[in-house]
Each structure stands twice: as structure tokens, then as C-alpha cells.
Amino acid sequence: MGLRMLVLPVLLGLFYRASDINCSTVHGNTTNHRSLLDFKGAIRADPRGALSSWNENIHYCMWSGIKCSTWHPERVTMLNLANLSLTGHITPSLGNLTFLWKLKLPNNLLSGQLPPFNRLIRLRVLYQHDNLLQGSIPNALTNCSELVGLDLSSNMLVGSIPQNIGPLSNLIGIDLSNNSLIGNIPPTFGNNTYLEELRLTHNQLKGRIPEDLGKLLNMGENRAVFLGQNRLSGRVPTTFLNLSKLIILDLSTNKLRGTLPYDIGNLSVSLQWLLLDANNLSGTVPPSIGALKNLTVLDLGGNNFVGPIPYSIGNLAKLQRLYLSNNHFDGW
């Protein structure tokens, strides 16, 4: 029951004009040139000829997928080689493109480890999703304090999520889903007060859901938390009742236990999807759930709920899909 509404792509236009603020003019550009050639040298297959223009006959600012600064000529600010079936690996030399604000290499066949990119202090958008990247998420990535969009989903990443990702306070969208990440969800995510979407589904995360996620009070228009298909335990945090702008809450297919908050109807009035299926939740379903007037999908299946099905569910006039099977409701 996937829903792809990732907010990251819509962010790209918001920060273009700010990419070169407070930077000194540098006339020597051999570092940019050599760094790009080094990256090209690590590409083993380019079936679409995307890098055919990357040669000495054309200035590198004119190469395919490259944009350079208007105010600081010959400084690379954007590298976009998405959806090109490139095979190879991402060289650490890209970390020398210190004016870079947008790095997009998604939907390729790039493997190896993700470089730390600790010198890319102007970086705002980092999309490396749908590749074959391995290893852990570099701790040094947190040096990229201007990051707004981070998408490393659908790779082969392992290890834990860096605990100090919280200081990346400008993040609006984070997608680390469809990897093999382990460990706990960092409570520091609660410090990302501009966060609109958090996707951590389809990993091997465990432990309790941090109560600090309830601090995400400024979640904007897209407002979604996806934590499903992990090994999370404990209760549904009552602090989620503070997320008054939430549209989607996916906690499905975990090991959550205990009862639902009695005042679960105080979840966001905007909530459209509530996915709590395939857990170990128990007790009765609170009648207040009928106050979630904008729900279109409610999935409580595969738990240990007992008692009657609340009549208040009949008040959910916008409901399109309702799943209650594999519980112990009266009369079932």
C-alpha cells in the first residue's frame, strides 16, 4: 500500500538563487575540471552516452548535466545525471566542488560507498536514490548544514542513522527508506523543525519510536511520517497527537504493542492515512477515532484489538478503504 508523494523534488526551485551568496571570486578552476574528469573516469558504463560531451573540446560548464555559477563563472553549482543507467561509483573528488548546491545522481547503477562530502557546505539537495550504494551513511554528511532535501532511498546502505543528523535544521524532506539500516531512530530528528516528510520505511530499525518526533510542529504542506516495515517496538507515542498538520502516519508492520491513545481522535484533523496494521496492538479501538473526519484509509488489521468496532467509524464520510481483519473484535 505504497504512496509516493515525496516532497523533495518540489524543493529544487526554492534555493537556486541563493547558491552563490557570500562567496569570493576564484579564477583558478582546475580543481573543478579535474574533479569532474575523475568522476567520469570512475564510470564503467554509459549506455546512453550521457558523458560524451565531457571532453576537452568543450568547456566543462557546457558539459551535459553541469551548470556553473553566473556570479562566479567556472564554479560548478549543479551536477544532475539522473536516470541514465550509469554504472560505476561516486568518486570522493566530487567533494572538491565546494560551490555545489545540487547533486543529483538517482536512478542509476552506481555502487560502492557514499563519499563523506564534508566540504560541500553549500549543498542543499542530495539525491542518490535508486542506486546500488553500499556501506553506511557518512557522519561527515552532517557538515552539509544547508541541506534541504536528502534522498538516499532504495540502495543497499547498512549501519545506523547518524545521531547528529538533527543539527541539519534546514531539512524539509528526508528519505532513507528501502535500505538495510539498523539501530534506533535518532531522537534528534525532532530538532528538524522545518521537516515536512520523514521516510524510514523498509529498513531494520528497532527500539521505541522517539517521543521527540512529536516536536515536529512546523510540518508543512505535505506532512508525512513513514516508519512502516521495520522492527520498532513500544507504544504509539502520545506526542504524535501534537502533529496537528499531519496527513499520513504509517507505523505498519512493526512490533508495536499496548493500547492506542484514548484521545487518538486528537491526531491531526488533516490526517488522511492512518496505517497501524501488522503490529501487536491490543485493547479496544477508542471511539474518538471517529473524529478523524478526513481519513480516506484506515488500516488496523493484523493486531490484537478486542471489543466492539466503534460506531463512530461510521462518521468517517471520506473513508475509502477500511481494514479491520485479523483482530479479535466482538462478533468476528
mmCIF file of C-alpha atoms in Angstrom:
data_model
loop_
_atom_site.group_PDB
_atom_site.id
_atom_site.type_symbol
_atom_site.label_atom_id
_atom_site.label_comp_id
_atom_site.label_asym_id
_atom_site.label_seq_id
_atom_site.Cartn_x
_atom_site.Cartn_y
_atom_site.Cartn_z
ATOM 1 C CA MET A 1 0.000 0.000 0.000
ATOM 2 C CA GLY A 2 2.704 2.423 -1.047
ATOM 3 C CA LEU A 3 2.225 6.078 -1.595
ATOM 4 C CA ARG A 4 4.933 8.065 -3.333
ATOM 5 C CA MET A 5 4.398 11.712 -2.538
ATOM 6 C CA LEU A 6 7.959 12.639 -1.760
ATOM 7 C CA VAL A 7 8.247 16.382 -1.302
ATOM 8 C CA LEU A 8 11.933 16.608 -2.153
ATOM 9 C CA PRO A 9 11.604 17.228 -5.935
ATOM 10 C CA VAL A 10 9.455 20.316 -5.424
ATOM 11 C CA LEU A 11 12.168 21.962 -3.358
ATOM 12 C CA LEU A 12 14.653 22.371 -6.173
ATOM 13 C CA GLY A 13 13.452 25.719 -7.408
ATOM 14 C CA LEU A 14 13.413 27.316 -3.980
ATOM 15 C CA PHE A 15 17.122 27.697 -3.450
ATOM 16 C CA TYR A 16 18.730 28.286 -6.839
ATOM 17 C CA ARG A 17 19.245 32.000 -6.432
ATOM 18 C CA ALA A 18 20.867 31.556 -3.043
ATOM 19 C CA SER A 19 23.542 29.162 -4.252
ATOM 20 C CA ASP A 20 26.400 31.659 -4.528
ATOM 21 C CA ILE A 21 25.812 34.102 -1.696
ATOM 22 C CA ASN A 22 28.848 35.308 0.269
ATOM 23 C CA CYS A 23 31.398 33.502 -1.899
ATOM 24 C CA SER A 24 34.656 35.037 -3.087
ATOM 25 C CA THR A 25 35.551 35.005 -6.791
ATOM 26 C CA VAL A 26 38.143 32.391 -7.657
ATOM 27 C CA HIS A 27 39.803 32.487 -11.077
ATOM 28 C CA GLY A 28 41.602 29.142 -10.902
ATOM 29 C CA ASN A 29 39.235 26.337 -11.910
ATOM 30 C CA THR A 30 41.483 23.352 -12.448
ATOM 31 C CA THR A 31 40.101 21.675 -9.316
ATOM 32 C CA ASN A 32 36.554 21.660 -10.690
ATOM 33 C CA HIS A 33 37.749 20.411 -14.067
ATOM 34 C CA ARG A 34 39.875 17.602 -12.679
ATOM 35 C CA SER A 35 37.223 16.548 -10.170
ATOM 36 C CA LEU A 36 34.664 16.068 -12.925
ATOM 37 C CA LEU A 37 37.107 14.124 -15.102
ATOM 38 C CA ASP A 38 37.926 11.938 -12.120
ATOM 39 C CA PHE A 39 34.233 11.195 -11.692
ATOM 40 C CA LYS A 40 33.914 10.360 -15.402
ATOM 41 C CA GLY A 41 36.884 8.012 -15.111
ATOM 42 C CA ALA A 42 35.051 6.007 -12.435
ATOM 43 C CA ILE A 43 32.044 5.413 -14.719
ATOM 44 C CA ARG A 44 32.444 1.968 -16.283
ATOM 45 C CA ALA A 45 29.338 2.034 -18.463
ATOM 46 C CA ASP A 46 27.431 4.922 -20.014
ATOM 47 C CA PRO A 47 24.882 3.218 -22.298
ATOM 48 C CA ARG A 48 23.120 6.441 -23.238
ATOM 49 C CA GLY A 49 26.265 8.422 -23.970
ATOM 50 C CA ALA A 50 25.386 10.941 -21.295
ATOM 51 C CA LEU A 51 29.040 11.832 -20.746
ATOM 52 C CA SER A 52 30.007 12.023 -24.411
ATOM 53 C CA SER A 53 30.215 15.814 -24.166
ATOM 54 C CA TRP A 54 32.650 15.551 -21.271
ATOM 55 C CA ASN A 55 35.796 16.163 -23.329
ATOM 56 C CA GLU A 56 38.476 18.793 -23.771
ATOM 57 C CA ASN A 57 36.783 20.305 -26.827
ATOM 58 C CA ILE A 58 34.005 21.796 -24.715
ATOM 59 C CA HIS A 59 34.305 23.871 -21.565
ATOM 60 C CA TYR A 60 33.145 21.788 -18.613
ATOM 61 C CA CYS A 61 30.442 24.325 -17.762
ATOM 62 C CA MET A 62 28.824 23.251 -21.046
ATOM 63 C CA TRP A 63 29.033 19.542 -20.333
ATOM 64 C CA SER A 64 25.806 17.573 -20.078
ATOM 65 C CA GLY A 65 24.316 17.700 -16.596
ATOM 66 C CA ILE A 66 26.558 20.543 -15.431
ATOM 67 C CA LYS A 67 25.651 24.091 -14.507
ATOM 68 C CA CYS A 68 28.079 26.710 -13.317
ATOM 69 C CA SER A 69 27.595 29.829 -11.277
ATOM 70 C CA THR A 70 26.564 33.044 -13.002
ATOM 71 C CA TRP A 71 28.195 35.228 -10.383
ATOM 72 C CA HIS A 72 31.306 33.106 -10.020
ATOM 73 C CA PRO A 73 31.993 31.749 -13.500
ATOM 74 C CA GLU A 74 33.522 28.308 -13.889
ATOM 75 C CA ARG A 75 32.428 27.203 -10.455
ATOM 76 C CA VAL A 76 30.149 24.147 -10.684
ATOM 77 C CA THR A 77 26.921 24.626 -8.748
ATOM 78 C CA MET A 78 24.785 21.751 -10.093
ATOM 79 C CA LEU A 79 25.507 18.198 -11.211
ATOM 80 C CA ASN A 80 22.422 16.353 -12.443
ATOM 81 C CA LEU A 81 22.867 12.940 -14.081
ATOM 82 C CA ALA A 82 19.590 11.303 -13.156
ATOM 83 C CA ASN A 83 18.010 8.296 -14.880
ATOM 84 C CA LEU A 84 20.926 7.467 -17.195
ATOM 85 C CA SER A 85 21.802 3.851 -16.245
ATOM 86 C CA LEU A 86 25.347 4.862 -15.369
ATOM 87 C CA THR A 87 27.480 2.074 -13.888
ATOM 88 C CA GLY A 88 30.449 2.824 -11.664
ATOM 89 C CA HIS A 89 30.980 4.577 -8.376
ATOM 90 C CA ILE A 90 30.808 8.078 -6.942
ATOM 91 C CA THR A 91 34.319 9.451 -6.503
ATOM 92 C CA PRO A 92 35.296 11.441 -3.399
ATOM 93 C CA SER A 93 36.656 14.090 -5.788
ATOM 94 C CA LEU A 94 33.121 15.458 -6.164
ATOM 95 C CA GLY A 95 33.658 16.750 -2.647
ATOM 96 C CA ASN A 96 36.058 19.292 -4.154
ATOM 97 C CA LEU A 97 33.201 21.051 -5.951
ATOM 98 C CA THR A 98 32.802 23.350 -2.999
ATOM 99 C CA PHE A 99 30.281 25.659 -4.694
ATOM 100 C CA LEU A 100 27.965 22.734 -5.391
ATOM 101 C CA TRP A 101 24.430 23.185 -4.105
ATOM 102 C CA LYS A 102 22.635 20.444 -6.017
ATOM 103 C CA LEU A 103 23.923 16.895 -6.562
ATOM 104 C CA LYS A 104 21.526 14.502 -8.302
ATOM 105 C CA LEU A 105 22.588 11.016 -9.395
ATOM 106 C CA PRO A 106 19.407 8.969 -8.821
ATOM 107 C CA ASN A 107 18.109 6.018 -10.824
ATOM 108 C CA ASN A 108 21.470 4.755 -11.980
ATOM 109 C CA LEU A 109 23.573 1.675 -11.196
ATOM 110 C CA LEU A 110 26.178 3.389 -9.041
ATOM 111 C CA SER A 111 27.775 1.218 -6.380
ATOM 112 C CA GLY A 112 30.385 1.491 -3.632
ATOM 113 C CA GLN A 113 30.269 3.769 -0.648
ATOM 114 C CA LEU A 114 28.801 7.230 -0.493
ATOM 115 C CA PRO A 115 31.673 9.728 -0.077
ATOM 116 C CA PRO A 116 31.544 11.934 3.033
ATOM 117 C CA PHE A 117 31.154 15.222 1.097
ATOM 118 C CA ASN A 118 32.170 17.042 4.262
ATOM 119 C CA ARG A 119 33.462 20.048 2.284
ATOM 120 C CA LEU A 120 30.175 20.678 0.477
ATOM 121 C CA ILE A 121 28.982 23.229 2.986
ATOM 122 C CA ARG A 122 26.723 24.916 0.400
ATOM 123 C CA LEU A 123 24.959 21.696 -0.596
ATOM 124 C CA ARG A 124 21.188 21.969 -0.417
ATOM 125 C CA VAL A 125 19.932 18.984 -2.416
ATOM 126 C CA LEU A 126 21.443 15.495 -2.351
ATOM 127 C CA TYR A 127 19.538 12.809 -4.276
ATOM 128 C CA GLN A 128 21.240 9.431 -4.665
ATOM 129 C CA HIS A 129 18.163 7.218 -4.525
ATOM 130 C CA ASP A 130 17.610 4.063 -6.597
ATOM 131 C CA ASN A 131 21.227 3.034 -6.947
ATOM 132 C CA LEU A 132 23.367 0.213 -5.534
ATOM 133 C CA LEU A 133 25.211 2.212 -2.901
ATOM 134 C CA GLN A 134 26.683 0.241 -0.014
ATOM 135 C CA GLY A 135 28.248 0.932 3.349
ATOM 136 C CA SER A 136 26.988 3.358 5.966
ATOM 137 C CA ILE A 137 25.705 6.919 5.834
ATOM 138 C CA PRO A 138 28.792 9.083 6.444
ATOM 139 C CA ASN A 139 28.781 11.012 9.691
ATOM 140 C CA ALA A 140 30.578 13.813 7.865
ATOM 141 C CA LEU A 141 27.432 14.401 5.825
ATOM 142 C CA THR A 142 26.189 16.414 8.754
ATOM 143 C CA ASN A 143 28.754 19.089 7.810
ATOM 144 C CA CYS A 144 26.368 19.933 4.968
ATOM 145 C CA SER A 145 24.394 22.182 7.244
ATOM 146 C CA GLU A 146 22.447 23.827 4.395
ATOM 147 C CA LEU A 147 20.821 20.563 3.259
ATOM 148 C CA VAL A 148 17.141 20.941 2.460
ATOM 149 C CA GLY A 149 16.453 17.670 0.616
ATOM 150 C CA LEU A 150 18.166 14.335 1.376
ATOM 151 C CA ASP A 151 17.152 11.183 -0.504
ATOM 152 C CA LEU A 152 19.267 8.031 -0.164
ATOM 153 C CA SER A 153 16.386 5.613 -0.525
ATOM 154 C CA SER A 154 16.399 2.310 -2.403
ATOM 155 C CA ASN A 155 20.058 1.489 -2.025
ATOM 156 C CA MET A 156 21.952 -1.133 -0.025
ATOM 157 C CA LEU A 157 23.002 1.080 2.867
ATOM 158 C CA VAL A 158 23.734 -0.530 6.223
ATOM 159 C CA GLY A 159 24.626 0.612 9.717
ATOM 160 C CA SER A 160 22.784 3.125 11.829
ATOM 161 C CA ILE A 161 21.403 6.551 11.045
ATOM 162 C CA PRO A 162 23.917 9.174 12.249
ATOM 163 C CA GLN A 163 22.767 10.530 15.593
ATOM 164 C CA ASN A 164 23.974 14.030 14.739
ATOM 165 C CA ILE A 165 21.660 14.357 11.759
ATOM 166 C CA GLY A 166 19.468 16.528 13.985
ATOM 167 C CA PRO A 167 21.629 19.656 13.569
ATOM 168 C CA LEU A 168 20.643 19.674 9.873
ATOM 169 C CA SER A 169 17.880 22.015 10.883
ATOM 170 C CA ASN A 170 17.043 23.180 7.346
ATOM 171 C CA LEU A 171 15.908 19.771 6.146
ATOM 172 C CA ILE A 172 12.428 19.685 4.662
ATOM 173 C CA GLY A 173 12.456 16.136 3.278
ATOM 174 C CA ILE A 174 14.383 13.029 4.382
ATOM 175 C CA ASP A 175 14.055 9.675 2.642
ATOM 176 C CA LEU A 176 16.206 6.762 3.835
ATOM 177 C CA SER A 177 13.666 4.069 3.025
ATOM 178 C CA ASN A 178 14.340 0.733 1.326
ATOM 179 C CA ASN A 179 17.784 0.104 2.735
ATOM 180 C CA SER A 180 19.131 -2.194 5.466
ATOM 181 C CA LEU A 181 19.624 0.384 8.193
ATOM 182 C CA ILE A 182 19.693 -0.848 11.778
ATOM 183 C CA GLY A 183 19.645 0.648 15.250
ATOM 184 C CA ASN A 184 17.298 3.225 16.693
ATOM 185 C CA ILE A 185 15.612 6.229 15.144
ATOM 186 C CA PRO A 186 17.677 9.206 16.339
ATOM 187 C CA PRO A 187 15.667 11.413 18.706
ATOM 188 C CA THR A 188 17.491 14.343 17.095
ATOM 189 C CA PHE A 189 15.068 14.149 14.170
ATOM 190 C CA GLY A 190 12.803 16.111 16.484
ATOM 191 C CA ASN A 191 15.163 19.072 16.029
ATOM 192 C CA ASN A 192 14.374 19.306 12.309
ATOM 193 C CA THR A 193 11.618 21.819 12.856
ATOM 194 C CA TYR A 194 11.098 22.534 9.133
ATOM 195 C CA LEU A 195 10.671 18.857 8.285
ATOM 196 C CA GLU A 196 7.646 18.071 6.127
ATOM 197 C CA GLU A 197 8.313 14.444 5.295
ATOM 198 C CA LEU A 198 10.233 11.670 7.034
ATOM 199 C CA ARG A 199 10.538 8.307 5.266
ATOM 200 C CA LEU A 200 12.311 5.440 7.014
ATOM 201 C CA THR A 201 10.203 2.514 5.788
ATOM 202 C CA HIS A 202 11.568 -0.901 4.780
ATOM 203 C CA ASN A 203 14.640 -0.988 6.988
ATOM 204 C CA GLN A 204 15.570 -2.961 10.096
ATOM 205 C CA LEU A 205 15.234 -0.173 12.624
ATOM 206 C CA LYS A 206 14.350 -1.224 16.142
ATOM 207 C CA GLY A 207 13.606 0.212 19.558
ATOM 208 C CA ARG A 208 10.960 2.704 20.541
ATOM 209 C CA ILE A 209 9.703 5.492 18.338
ATOM 210 C CA PRO A 210 11.235 8.631 19.862
ATOM 211 C CA GLU A 211 8.772 10.826 21.698
ATOM 212 C CA ASP A 212 10.778 13.759 20.346
ATOM 213 C CA LEU A 213 9.229 13.259 16.914
ATOM 214 C CA GLY A 214 6.215 14.968 18.409
ATOM 215 C CA LYS A 215 8.231 18.197 18.269
ATOM 216 C CA LEU A 216 7.792 18.415 14.508
ATOM 217 C CA LEU A 217 5.111 21.038 14.963
ATOM 218 C CA ASN A 218 6.008 23.065 11.890
ATOM 219 C CA MET A 219 5.473 20.266 9.395
ATOM 220 C CA GLY A 220 4.377 21.970 6.201
ATOM 221 C CA GLU A 221 2.019 21.184 3.371
ATOM 222 C CA ASN A 222 2.958 17.562 2.655
ATOM 223 C CA ARG A 223 3.338 16.477 6.291
ATOM 224 C CA ALA A 224 4.005 12.755 6.348
ATOM 225 C CA VAL A 225 5.753 10.283 8.654
ATOM 226 C CA PHE A 226 6.532 6.847 7.212
ATOM 227 C CA LEU A 227 8.055 4.392 9.711
ATOM 228 C CA GLY A 228 6.458 1.177 8.497
ATOM 229 C CA GLN A 229 8.113 -2.164 7.707
ATOM 230 C CA ASN A 230 10.730 -2.045 10.449
ATOM 231 C CA ARG A 231 11.176 -3.733 13.845
ATOM 232 C CA LEU A 232 10.053 -0.863 16.030
ATOM 233 C CA SER A 233 8.643 -1.713 19.442
ATOM 234 C CA GLY A 234 6.955 0.025 22.348
ATOM 235 C CA ARG A 235 3.785 2.084 22.168
ATOM 236 C CA VAL A 236 2.427 4.598 19.707
ATOM 237 C CA PRO A 237 3.859 7.847 21.087
ATOM 238 C CA THR A 238 1.217 10.117 22.556
ATOM 239 C CA THR A 239 3.333 13.069 21.384
ATOM 240 C CA PHE A 240 2.156 12.333 17.844
ATOM 241 C CA LEU A 241 -1.086 13.994 18.925
ATOM 242 C CA ASN A 242 0.891 17.253 18.709
ATOM 243 C CA LEU A 243 1.401 16.874 14.954
ATOM 244 C CA SER A 244 -1.581 18.975 14.046
ATOM 245 C CA LYS A 245 -0.730 19.222 10.324
ATOM 246 C CA LEU A 246 -0.017 15.561 9.663
ATOM 247 C CA ILE A 247 -1.586 13.999 6.559
ATOM 248 C CA ILE A 248 -0.070 10.490 6.630
ATOM 249 C CA LEU A 249 1.075 8.356 9.557
ATOM 250 C CA ASP A 250 2.444 4.944 8.623
ATOM 251 C CA LEU A 251 3.538 2.732 11.532
ATOM 252 C CA SER A 252 2.563 -0.553 9.882
ATOM 253 C CA THR A 253 4.404 -3.893 10.076
ATOM 254 C CA ASN A 254 6.391 -3.319 13.231
ATOM 255 C CA LYS A 255 6.284 -4.756 16.738
ATOM 256 C CA LEU A 256 4.314 -2.006 18.414
ATOM 257 C CA ARG A 257 2.284 -3.071 21.421
ATOM 258 C CA GLY A 258 -0.104 -1.713 24.023
ATOM 259 C CA THR A 259 -3.292 0.222 23.519
ATOM 260 C CA LEU A 260 -3.985 3.169 21.294
ATOM 261 C CA PRO A 261 -4.130 6.577 22.991
ATOM 262 C CA TYR A 262 -7.705 7.109 24.219
ATOM 263 C CA ASP A 263 -7.732 10.546 22.590
ATOM 264 C CA ILE A 264 -6.383 9.336 19.243
ATOM 265 C CA GLY A 265 -9.103 11.447 17.668
ATOM 266 C CA ASN A 266 -6.935 14.436 18.563
ATOM 267 C CA LEU A 267 -4.477 13.471 15.856
ATOM 268 C CA SER A 268 -4.271 15.931 13.008
ATOM 269 C CA VAL A 269 -7.671 16.954 11.682
ATOM 270 C CA SER A 270 -5.963 16.817 8.267
ATOM 271 C CA LEU A 271 -4.974 13.159 8.643
ATOM 272 C CA GLN A 272 -5.879 11.114 5.556
ATOM 273 C CA TRP A 273 -3.938 7.871 6.008
ATOM 274 C CA LEU A 274 -3.574 6.048 9.326
ATOM 275 C CA LEU A 275 -1.708 2.742 8.927
ATOM 276 C CA LEU A 276 -1.241 0.705 12.098
ATOM 277 C CA ASP A 277 -1.623 -2.780 10.619
ATOM 278 C CA ALA A 278 0.560 -5.831 11.329
ATOM 279 C CA ASN A 279 1.645 -4.907 14.857
ATOM 280 C CA ASN A 280 0.855 -6.282 18.317
ATOM 281 C CA LEU A 281 -1.552 -3.550 19.370
ATOM 282 C CA SER A 282 -4.261 -4.565 21.813
ATOM 283 C CA GLY A 283 -7.251 -3.309 23.779
ATOM 284 C CA THR A 284 -10.262 -1.611 22.272
ATOM 285 C CA VAL A 285 -10.268 0.920 19.467
ATOM 286 C CA PRO A 286 -11.080 4.295 21.062
ATOM 287 C CA PRO A 287 -14.397 5.813 19.901
ATOM 288 C CA SER A 288 -12.577 9.117 19.407
ATOM 289 C CA ILE A 289 -11.124 7.698 16.175
ATOM 290 C CA GLY A 290 -14.366 8.816 14.557
ATOM 291 C CA ALA A 291 -13.213 12.426 14.954
ATOM 292 C CA LEU A 292 -10.611 11.984 12.191
ATOM 293 C CA LYS A 293 -13.043 13.334 9.632
ATOM 294 C CA ASN A 294 -10.623 13.457 6.689
ATOM 295 C CA LEU A 295 -9.445 9.845 6.837
ATOM 296 C CA THR A 296 -9.546 8.088 3.478
ATOM 297 C CA VAL A 297 -7.541 4.998 4.533
ATOM 298 C CA LEU A 298 -7.704 3.346 7.964
ATOM 299 C CA ASP A 299 -5.825 0.075 8.441
ATOM 300 C CA LEU A 300 -5.952 -1.597 11.868
ATOM 301 C CA GLY A 301 -5.687 -5.155 10.542
ATOM 302 C CA GLY A 302 -3.382 -7.824 11.926
ATOM 303 C CA ASN A 303 -3.369 -6.742 15.569
ATOM 304 C CA ASN A 304 -4.966 -7.982 18.793
ATOM 305 C CA PHE A 305 -7.784 -5.491 19.164
ATOM 306 C CA VAL A 306 -10.828 -6.674 21.107
ATOM 307 C CA GLY A 307 -14.294 -5.419 21.957
ATOM 308 C CA PRO A 308 -16.791 -3.821 19.622
ATOM 309 C CA ILE A 309 -15.912 -1.911 16.472
ATOM 310 C CA PRO A 310 -16.672 1.715 17.356
ATOM 311 C CA TYR A 311 -19.861 3.024 15.809
ATOM 312 C CA SER A 312 -18.018 6.322 15.361
ATOM 313 C CA ILE A 313 -16.139 4.840 12.402
ATOM 314 C CA GLY A 314 -19.405 5.346 10.551
ATOM 315 C CA ASN A 315 -18.797 9.092 10.882
ATOM 316 C CA LEU A 316 -15.756 8.900 8.596
ATOM 317 C CA ALA A 317 -17.596 10.056 5.484
ATOM 318 C CA LYS A 318 -14.447 10.299 3.336
ATOM 319 C CA LEU A 319 -13.239 6.801 4.137
ATOM 320 C CA GLN A 320 -12.405 4.791 1.014
ATOM 321 C CA ARG A 321 -10.528 1.821 2.488
ATOM 322 C CA LEU A 322 -11.093 0.227 5.880
ATOM 323 C CA TYR A 323 -9.143 -2.817 7.064
ATOM 324 C CA LEU A 324 -10.041 -4.466 10.369
ATOM 325 C CA SER A 325 -9.374 -8.160 9.682
ATOM 326 C CA ASN A 326 -7.226 -10.475 11.800
ATOM 327 C CA ASN A 327 -8.202 -8.991 15.147
ATOM 328 C CA HIS A 328 -10.488 -10.233 17.956
ATOM 329 C CA PHE A 329 -13.398 -7.853 17.667
ATOM 330 C CA ASP A 330 -16.724 -8.958 19.143
ATOM 331 C CA GLY A 331 -18.768 -10.849 16.609
ATOM 332 C CA TRP A 332 -15.837 -11.562 14.280
#
